[in-house]
CSV table of C-alpha atoms in Angstrom, one decimal:
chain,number,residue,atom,x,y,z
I,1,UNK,CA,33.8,-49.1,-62.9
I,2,UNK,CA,36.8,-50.5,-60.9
I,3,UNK,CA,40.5,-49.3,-61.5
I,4,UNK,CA,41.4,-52.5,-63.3
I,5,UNK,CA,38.3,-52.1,-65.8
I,6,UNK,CA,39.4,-48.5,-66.3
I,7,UNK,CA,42.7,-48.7,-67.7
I,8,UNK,CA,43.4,-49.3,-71.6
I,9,UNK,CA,44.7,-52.4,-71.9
I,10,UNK,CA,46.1,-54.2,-75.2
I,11,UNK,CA,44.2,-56.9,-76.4
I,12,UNK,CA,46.3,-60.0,-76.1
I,13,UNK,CA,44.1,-63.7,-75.6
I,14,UNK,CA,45.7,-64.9,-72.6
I,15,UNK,CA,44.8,-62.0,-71.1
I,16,UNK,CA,41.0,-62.8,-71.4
I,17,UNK,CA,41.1,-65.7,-68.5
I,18,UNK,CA,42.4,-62.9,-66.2
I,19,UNK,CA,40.0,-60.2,-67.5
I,20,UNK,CA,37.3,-62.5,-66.1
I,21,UNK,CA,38.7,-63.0,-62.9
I,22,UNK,CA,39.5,-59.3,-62.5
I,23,UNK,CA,35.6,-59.1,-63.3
I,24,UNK,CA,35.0,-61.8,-60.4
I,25,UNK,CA,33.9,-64.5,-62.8
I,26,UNK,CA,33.2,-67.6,-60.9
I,27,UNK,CA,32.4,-70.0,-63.8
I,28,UNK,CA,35.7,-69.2,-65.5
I,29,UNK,CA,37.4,-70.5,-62.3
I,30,UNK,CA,35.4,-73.9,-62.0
I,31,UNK,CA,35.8,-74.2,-66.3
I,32,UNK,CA,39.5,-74.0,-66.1
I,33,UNK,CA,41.9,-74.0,-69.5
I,34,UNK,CA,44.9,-74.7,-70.4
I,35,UNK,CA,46.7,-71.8,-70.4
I,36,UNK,CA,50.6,-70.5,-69.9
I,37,UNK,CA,53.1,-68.4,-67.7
I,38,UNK,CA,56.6,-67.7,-67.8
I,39,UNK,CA,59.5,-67.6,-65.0
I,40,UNK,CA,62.7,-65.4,-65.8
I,41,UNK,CA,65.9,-66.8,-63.7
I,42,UNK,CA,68.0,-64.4,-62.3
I,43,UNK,CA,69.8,-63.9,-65.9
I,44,UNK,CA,72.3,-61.1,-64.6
I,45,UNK,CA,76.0,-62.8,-64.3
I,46,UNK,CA,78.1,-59.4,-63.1
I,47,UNK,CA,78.6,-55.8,-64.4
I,48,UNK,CA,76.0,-53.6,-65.2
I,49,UNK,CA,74.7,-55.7,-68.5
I,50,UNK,CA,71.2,-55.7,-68.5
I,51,UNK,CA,70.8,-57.6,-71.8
I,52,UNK,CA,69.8,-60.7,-70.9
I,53,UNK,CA,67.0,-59.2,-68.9
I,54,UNK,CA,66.1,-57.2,-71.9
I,55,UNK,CA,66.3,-60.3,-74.3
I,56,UNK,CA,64.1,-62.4,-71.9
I,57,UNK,CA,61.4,-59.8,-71.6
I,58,UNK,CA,61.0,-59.4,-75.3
I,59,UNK,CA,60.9,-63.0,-76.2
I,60,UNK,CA,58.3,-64.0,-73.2
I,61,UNK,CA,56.5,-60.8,-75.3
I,62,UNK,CA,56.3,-62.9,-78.5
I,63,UNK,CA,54.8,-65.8,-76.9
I,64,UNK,CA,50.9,-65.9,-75.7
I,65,UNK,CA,51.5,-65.7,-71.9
I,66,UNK,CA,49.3,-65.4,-69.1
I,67,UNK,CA,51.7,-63.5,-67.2
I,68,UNK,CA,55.7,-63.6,-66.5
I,69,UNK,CA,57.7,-63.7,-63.5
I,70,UNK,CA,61.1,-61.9,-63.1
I,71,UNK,CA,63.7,-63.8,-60.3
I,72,UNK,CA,65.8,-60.1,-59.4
I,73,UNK,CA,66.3,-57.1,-61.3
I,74,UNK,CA,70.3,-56.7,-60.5
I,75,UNK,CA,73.6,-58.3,-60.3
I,76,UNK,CA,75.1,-58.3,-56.9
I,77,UNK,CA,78.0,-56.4,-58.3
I,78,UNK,CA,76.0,-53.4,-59.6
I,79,UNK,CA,75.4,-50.9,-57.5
I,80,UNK,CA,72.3,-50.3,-55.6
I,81,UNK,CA,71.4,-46.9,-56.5
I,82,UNK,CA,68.3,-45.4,-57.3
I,83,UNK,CA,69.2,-44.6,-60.2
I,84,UNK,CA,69.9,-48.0,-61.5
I,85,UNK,CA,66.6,-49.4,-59.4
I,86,UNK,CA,65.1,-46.6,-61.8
I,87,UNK,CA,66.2,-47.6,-64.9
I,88,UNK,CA,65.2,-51.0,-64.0
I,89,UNK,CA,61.8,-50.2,-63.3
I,90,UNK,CA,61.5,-48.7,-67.2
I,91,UNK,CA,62.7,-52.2,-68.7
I,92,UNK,CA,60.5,-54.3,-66.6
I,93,UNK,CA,57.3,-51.1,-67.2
I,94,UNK,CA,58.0,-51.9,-71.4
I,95,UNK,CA,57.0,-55.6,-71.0
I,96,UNK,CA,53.7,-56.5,-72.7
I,97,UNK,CA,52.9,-59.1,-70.7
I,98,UNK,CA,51.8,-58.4,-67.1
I,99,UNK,CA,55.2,-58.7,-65.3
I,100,UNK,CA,56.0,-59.1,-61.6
I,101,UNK,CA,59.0,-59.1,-59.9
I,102,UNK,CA,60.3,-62.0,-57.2
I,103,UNK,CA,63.4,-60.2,-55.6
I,104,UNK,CA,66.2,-61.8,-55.0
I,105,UNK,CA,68.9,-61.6,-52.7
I,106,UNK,CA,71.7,-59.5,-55.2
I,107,UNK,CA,68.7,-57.0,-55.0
I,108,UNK,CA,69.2,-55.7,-51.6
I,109,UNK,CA,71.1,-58.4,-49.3
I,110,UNK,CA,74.9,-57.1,-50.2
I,111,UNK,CA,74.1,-53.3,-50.4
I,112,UNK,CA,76.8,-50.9,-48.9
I,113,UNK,CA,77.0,-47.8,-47.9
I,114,UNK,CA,80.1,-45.5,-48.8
I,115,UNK,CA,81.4,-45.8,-45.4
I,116,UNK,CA,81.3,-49.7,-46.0
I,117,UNK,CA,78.4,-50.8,-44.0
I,118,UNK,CA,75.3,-52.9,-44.8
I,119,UNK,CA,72.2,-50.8,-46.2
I,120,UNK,CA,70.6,-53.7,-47.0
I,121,UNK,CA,67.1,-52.7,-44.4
I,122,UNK,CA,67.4,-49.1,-46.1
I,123,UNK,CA,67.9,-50.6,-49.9
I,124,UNK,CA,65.1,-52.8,-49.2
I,125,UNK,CA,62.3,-50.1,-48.0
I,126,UNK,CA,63.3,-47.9,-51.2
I,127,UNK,CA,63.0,-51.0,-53.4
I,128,UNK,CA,59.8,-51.9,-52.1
I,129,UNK,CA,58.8,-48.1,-52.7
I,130,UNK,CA,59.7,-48.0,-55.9
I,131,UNK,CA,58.9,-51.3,-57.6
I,132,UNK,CA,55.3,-51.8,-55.4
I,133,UNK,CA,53.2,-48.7,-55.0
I,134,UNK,CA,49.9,-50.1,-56.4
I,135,UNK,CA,48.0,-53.3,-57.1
I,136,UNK,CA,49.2,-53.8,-60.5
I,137,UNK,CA,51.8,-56.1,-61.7
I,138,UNK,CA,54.4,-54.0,-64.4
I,139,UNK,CA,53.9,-54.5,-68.6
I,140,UNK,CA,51.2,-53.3,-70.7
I,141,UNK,CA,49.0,-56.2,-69.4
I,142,UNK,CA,48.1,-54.9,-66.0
I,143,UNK,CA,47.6,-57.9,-63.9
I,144,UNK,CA,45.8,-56.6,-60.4
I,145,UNK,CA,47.7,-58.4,-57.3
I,146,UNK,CA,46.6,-58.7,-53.4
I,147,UNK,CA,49.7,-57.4,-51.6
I,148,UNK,CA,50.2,-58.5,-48.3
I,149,UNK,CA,50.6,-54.6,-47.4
I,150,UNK,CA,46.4,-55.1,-47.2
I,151,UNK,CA,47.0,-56.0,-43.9
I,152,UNK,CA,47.7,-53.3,-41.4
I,153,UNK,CA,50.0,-55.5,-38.9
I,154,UNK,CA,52.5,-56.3,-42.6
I,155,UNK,CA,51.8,-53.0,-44.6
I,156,UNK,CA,56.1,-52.8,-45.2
I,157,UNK,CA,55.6,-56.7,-46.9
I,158,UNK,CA,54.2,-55.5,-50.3
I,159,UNK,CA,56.4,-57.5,-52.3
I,160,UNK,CA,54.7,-60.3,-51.4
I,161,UNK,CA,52.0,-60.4,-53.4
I,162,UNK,CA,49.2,-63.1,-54.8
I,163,UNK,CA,47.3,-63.5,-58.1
I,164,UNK,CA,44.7,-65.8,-59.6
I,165,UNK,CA,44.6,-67.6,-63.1
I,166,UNK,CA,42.2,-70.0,-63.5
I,167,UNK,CA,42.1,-72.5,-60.6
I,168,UNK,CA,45.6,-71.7,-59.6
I,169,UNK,CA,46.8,-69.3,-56.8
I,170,UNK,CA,50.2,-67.9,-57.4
I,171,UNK,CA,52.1,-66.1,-54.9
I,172,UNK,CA,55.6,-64.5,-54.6
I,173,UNK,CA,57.3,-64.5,-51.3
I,174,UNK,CA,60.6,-62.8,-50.0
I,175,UNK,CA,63.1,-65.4,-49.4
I,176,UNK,CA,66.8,-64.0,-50.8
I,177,UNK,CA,69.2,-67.3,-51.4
I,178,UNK,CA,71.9,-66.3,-49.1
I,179,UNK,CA,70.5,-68.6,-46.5
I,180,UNK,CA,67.2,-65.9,-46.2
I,181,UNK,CA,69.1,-63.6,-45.0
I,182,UNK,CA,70.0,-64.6,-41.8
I,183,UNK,CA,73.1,-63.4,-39.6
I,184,UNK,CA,75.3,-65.7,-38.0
I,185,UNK,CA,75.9,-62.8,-35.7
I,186,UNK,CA,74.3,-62.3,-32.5
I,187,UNK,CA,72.3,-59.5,-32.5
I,188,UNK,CA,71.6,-58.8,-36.0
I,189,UNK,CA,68.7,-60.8,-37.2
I,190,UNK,CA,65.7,-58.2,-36.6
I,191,UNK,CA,65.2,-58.5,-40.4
I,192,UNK,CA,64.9,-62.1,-40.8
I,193,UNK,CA,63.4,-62.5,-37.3
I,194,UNK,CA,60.6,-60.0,-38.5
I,195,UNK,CA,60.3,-61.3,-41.9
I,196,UNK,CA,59.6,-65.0,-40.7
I,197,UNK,CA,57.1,-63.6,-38.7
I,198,UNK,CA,55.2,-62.3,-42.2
I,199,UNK,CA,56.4,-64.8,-44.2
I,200,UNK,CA,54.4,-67.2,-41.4
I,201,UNK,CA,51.6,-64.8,-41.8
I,202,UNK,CA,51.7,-65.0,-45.8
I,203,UNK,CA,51.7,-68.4,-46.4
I,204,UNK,CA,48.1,-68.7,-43.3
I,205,UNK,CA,46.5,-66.0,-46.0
I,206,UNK,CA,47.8,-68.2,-49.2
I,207,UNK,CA,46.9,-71.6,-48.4
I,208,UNK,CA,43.3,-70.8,-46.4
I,209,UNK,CA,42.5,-68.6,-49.6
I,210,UNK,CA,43.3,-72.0,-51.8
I,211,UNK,CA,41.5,-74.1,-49.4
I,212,UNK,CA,37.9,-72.0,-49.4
I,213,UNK,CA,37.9,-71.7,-53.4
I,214,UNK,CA,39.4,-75.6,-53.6
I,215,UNK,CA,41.9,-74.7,-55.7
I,216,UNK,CA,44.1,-76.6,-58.0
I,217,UNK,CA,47.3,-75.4,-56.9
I,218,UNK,CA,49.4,-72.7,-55.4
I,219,UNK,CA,52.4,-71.6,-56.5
I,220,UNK,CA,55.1,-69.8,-54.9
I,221,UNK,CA,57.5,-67.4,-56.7
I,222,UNK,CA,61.1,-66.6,-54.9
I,223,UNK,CA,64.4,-66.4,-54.9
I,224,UNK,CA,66.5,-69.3,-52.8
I,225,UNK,CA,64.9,-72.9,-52.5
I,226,UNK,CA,63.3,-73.0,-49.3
I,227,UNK,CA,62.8,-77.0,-49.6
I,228,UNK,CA,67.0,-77.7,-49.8
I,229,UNK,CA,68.2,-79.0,-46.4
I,230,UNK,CA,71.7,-78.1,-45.8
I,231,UNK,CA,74.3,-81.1,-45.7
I,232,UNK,CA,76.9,-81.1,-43.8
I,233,UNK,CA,79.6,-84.1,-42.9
I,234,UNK,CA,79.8,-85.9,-39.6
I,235,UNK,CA,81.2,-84.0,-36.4
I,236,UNK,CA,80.9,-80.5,-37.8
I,237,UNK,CA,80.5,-78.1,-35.1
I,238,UNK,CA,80.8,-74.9,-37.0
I,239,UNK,CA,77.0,-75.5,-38.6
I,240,UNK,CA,74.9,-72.4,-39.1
I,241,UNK,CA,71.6,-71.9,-38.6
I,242,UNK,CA,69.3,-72.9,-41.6
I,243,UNK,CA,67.7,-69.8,-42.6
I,244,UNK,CA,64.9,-71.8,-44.3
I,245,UNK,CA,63.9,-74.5,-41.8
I,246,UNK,CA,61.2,-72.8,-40.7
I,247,UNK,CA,59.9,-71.8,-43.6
I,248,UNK,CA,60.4,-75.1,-44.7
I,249,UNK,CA,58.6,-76.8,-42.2
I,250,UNK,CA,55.4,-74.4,-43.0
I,251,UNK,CA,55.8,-75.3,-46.7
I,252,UNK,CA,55.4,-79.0,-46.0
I,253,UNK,CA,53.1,-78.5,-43.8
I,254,UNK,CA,50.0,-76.3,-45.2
I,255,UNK,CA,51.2,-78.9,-48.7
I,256,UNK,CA,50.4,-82.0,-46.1
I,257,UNK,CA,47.4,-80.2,-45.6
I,258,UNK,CA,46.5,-79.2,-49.2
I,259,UNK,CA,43.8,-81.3,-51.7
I,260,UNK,CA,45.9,-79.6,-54.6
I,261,UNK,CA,49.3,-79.3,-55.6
I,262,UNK,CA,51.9,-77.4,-54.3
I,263,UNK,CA,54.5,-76.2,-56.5
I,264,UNK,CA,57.7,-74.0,-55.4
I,265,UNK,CA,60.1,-72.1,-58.1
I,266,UNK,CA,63.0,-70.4,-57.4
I,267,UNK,CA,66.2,-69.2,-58.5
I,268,UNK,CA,69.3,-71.0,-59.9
I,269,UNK,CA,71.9,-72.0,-57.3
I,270,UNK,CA,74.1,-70.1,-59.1
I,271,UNK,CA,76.0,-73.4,-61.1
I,272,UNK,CA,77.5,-72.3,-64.3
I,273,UNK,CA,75.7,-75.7,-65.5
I,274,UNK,CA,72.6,-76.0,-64.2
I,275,UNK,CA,70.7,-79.1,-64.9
I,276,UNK,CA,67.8,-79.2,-67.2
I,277,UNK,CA,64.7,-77.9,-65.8
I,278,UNK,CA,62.7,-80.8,-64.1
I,279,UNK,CA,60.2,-80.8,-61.4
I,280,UNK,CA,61.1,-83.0,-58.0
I,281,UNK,CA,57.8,-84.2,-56.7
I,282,UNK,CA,57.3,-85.3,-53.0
I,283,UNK,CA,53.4,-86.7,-52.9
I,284,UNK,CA,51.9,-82.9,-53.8
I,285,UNK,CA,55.0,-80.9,-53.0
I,286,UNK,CA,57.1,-79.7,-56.3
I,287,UNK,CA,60.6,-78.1,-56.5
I,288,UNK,CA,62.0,-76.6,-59.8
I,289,UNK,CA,64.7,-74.6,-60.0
I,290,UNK,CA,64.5,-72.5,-63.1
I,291,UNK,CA,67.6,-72.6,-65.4
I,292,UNK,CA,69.6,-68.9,-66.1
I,293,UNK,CA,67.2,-67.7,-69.0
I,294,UNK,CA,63.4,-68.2,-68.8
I,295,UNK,CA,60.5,-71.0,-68.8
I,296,UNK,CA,57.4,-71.6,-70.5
I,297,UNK,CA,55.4,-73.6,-67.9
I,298,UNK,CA,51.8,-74.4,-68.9
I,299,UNK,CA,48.8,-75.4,-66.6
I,300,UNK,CA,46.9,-78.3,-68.1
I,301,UNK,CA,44.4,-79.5,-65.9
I,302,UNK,CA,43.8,-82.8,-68.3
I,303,UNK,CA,47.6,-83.4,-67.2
I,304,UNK,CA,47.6,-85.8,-63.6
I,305,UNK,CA,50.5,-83.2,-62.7
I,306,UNK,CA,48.6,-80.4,-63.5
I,307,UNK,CA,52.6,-78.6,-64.7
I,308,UNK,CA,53.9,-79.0,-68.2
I,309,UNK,CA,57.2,-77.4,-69.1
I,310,UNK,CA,58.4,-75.9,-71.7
I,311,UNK,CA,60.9,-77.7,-74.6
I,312,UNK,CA,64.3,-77.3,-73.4
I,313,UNK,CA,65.2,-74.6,-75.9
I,314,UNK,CA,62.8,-72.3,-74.5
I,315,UNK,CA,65.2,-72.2,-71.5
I,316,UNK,CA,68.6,-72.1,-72.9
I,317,UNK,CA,68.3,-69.5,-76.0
I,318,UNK,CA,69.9,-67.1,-73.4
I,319,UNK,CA,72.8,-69.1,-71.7
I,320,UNK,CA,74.0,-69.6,-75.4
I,321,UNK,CA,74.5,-66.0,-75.7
């Protein structure tokens, strides 16, 4: 019996799809049904309120979810102690959905130490201790994840992780919306410079995984929106570096290459109106940008866009509060 078969899990129907493809269940990926996920925007506005978080979690628990995905689990101003990473990890644990975390950039990115200096690297490397020791996503509905940590040469990157519903490949991927993470001082980039490399790496394993099974789609869980280009107005010389070109470029490319679509969520951009959730399609390539609470998003593979979205509603209930 495998570790996934051996733990007691609730019986909840939209876990059965995923039972099967735990169980390896080839028929159940070529039969695919409609079926349902949720996305949780980064909901945490400043202070140590974690309320909305709490809110979200219980009412993507009353709906029939495959799984849900959280977008952070901080504010930028709280602090970035273990003890709060801690207390954290209980909220997201008491999900009873299978939950998984995107991190985002208020995470780690702004850490300091007391002495005022960046512990972001050192944040980041106790985050990923304590939120991804095993294969498991968090909730009572254990969804079992391939971490990129599988291979030797990116055992630190085990927050990226991938999953499998039906004919779908889902994937989260560390890109923080502070330009990922990049320096515009010299000398200080070994982070990002390292993390592109993986990130590179990721999206190889992602897309030639989709490619052999002929999936449907992939989609890609993170924090900024790696398909923005930055504007900027006519003889401006003090332009930084795009932290997400590259990235960027690989997206569009492995999607020019794809037979299925290619959808990319992320975080808000941090308006205090966002727009109504939509998804921008270019040919096979989607954007949405998830509003400040959370979305139902259902895969219906009668739909020609494979995506449906949830009623408006669904999204708001929390920015009402």
């Amino acid at each position: 019996m495998n570790a996934f078969a051996s733990r007691r899990l609730p019986f909840r129907p939209a876990l059965l799809l995923t039972l099967a493809l735990a169980a390896g269940c080839g028929a159940a990926q070529a039969e695919t049904t409609n079926f349902s996920f949720g996305v949780i925007a980064h909901v945490f506005r400043s202070g140590a309120d974690e309320t909305p978080l709490r809110d979200a979690i219980s009412e993507t628990d009353a709906d029939n979810l495959a799984f849900v995905v959280a977008n952070g689990i901080k504010a930028s101003s709280e602090p970035c102690t273990d003890k709060l990473y801690s207390q954290r990890k209980a909220l997201l644990n008491s999900a009873k959905n299978g939950l998984i975390v995107s991190l985002s950039a208020s995470d780690w990115v702004a850490c300091k130490t007391s002495a005022d200096r960046s512990a972001s690297i050192e944040r980041l490397s106790r985050i990923r201790d304590l939120f991804f020791s095993d294969e498991f996503s968090f909730g009572d509905s254990k969804i079992p994840l391939i971490r990129q940590s599988t291979s030797p040469k990116f055992r630190s990157y085990v927050e990226n992780a991938r999953w499998e519903i039906g004919n779908v490949i889902f994937a989260t991927i560390n890109l923080p919306a502070t330009n990922n993470h990049y320096l515009p001082e010299g000398g200080r980039n070994s982070e990002f410079e390292d993390r592109q490399i993986a990130n590179r790496e990721w999206l190889q394993r992602i897309f030639l995984n989709a490619s052999q099974k002929k999936s449907d789609a992939v989609v890609l869980f993170c924090d900024g929106d790696p398909l923005a280009t930055q504007r900027h107005r006519a003889f401006d010389f003090n332009i930084k570096r795009d932290g997400f070109s590259e990235i960027r470029q690989k997206i569009s490319s492995h999607a020019a290459h794809f037979e299925g679509k290619v959808l990319v969520i992320h975080g808000p951009h941090g308006s205090s109106s966002p727009p109504p959730a939509n998804i921008i399609w270019q040919r096979n390539l989607g954007d949405l940008e998830i509003p400040r609470g959370w979305l139902k998003i259902t895969v219906n593979p009668a739909n020609p866009k494979l995506f449906e979205l949830g009623k408006p509603a669904d999204s708001q209930t929390l920015s009402r509060r």
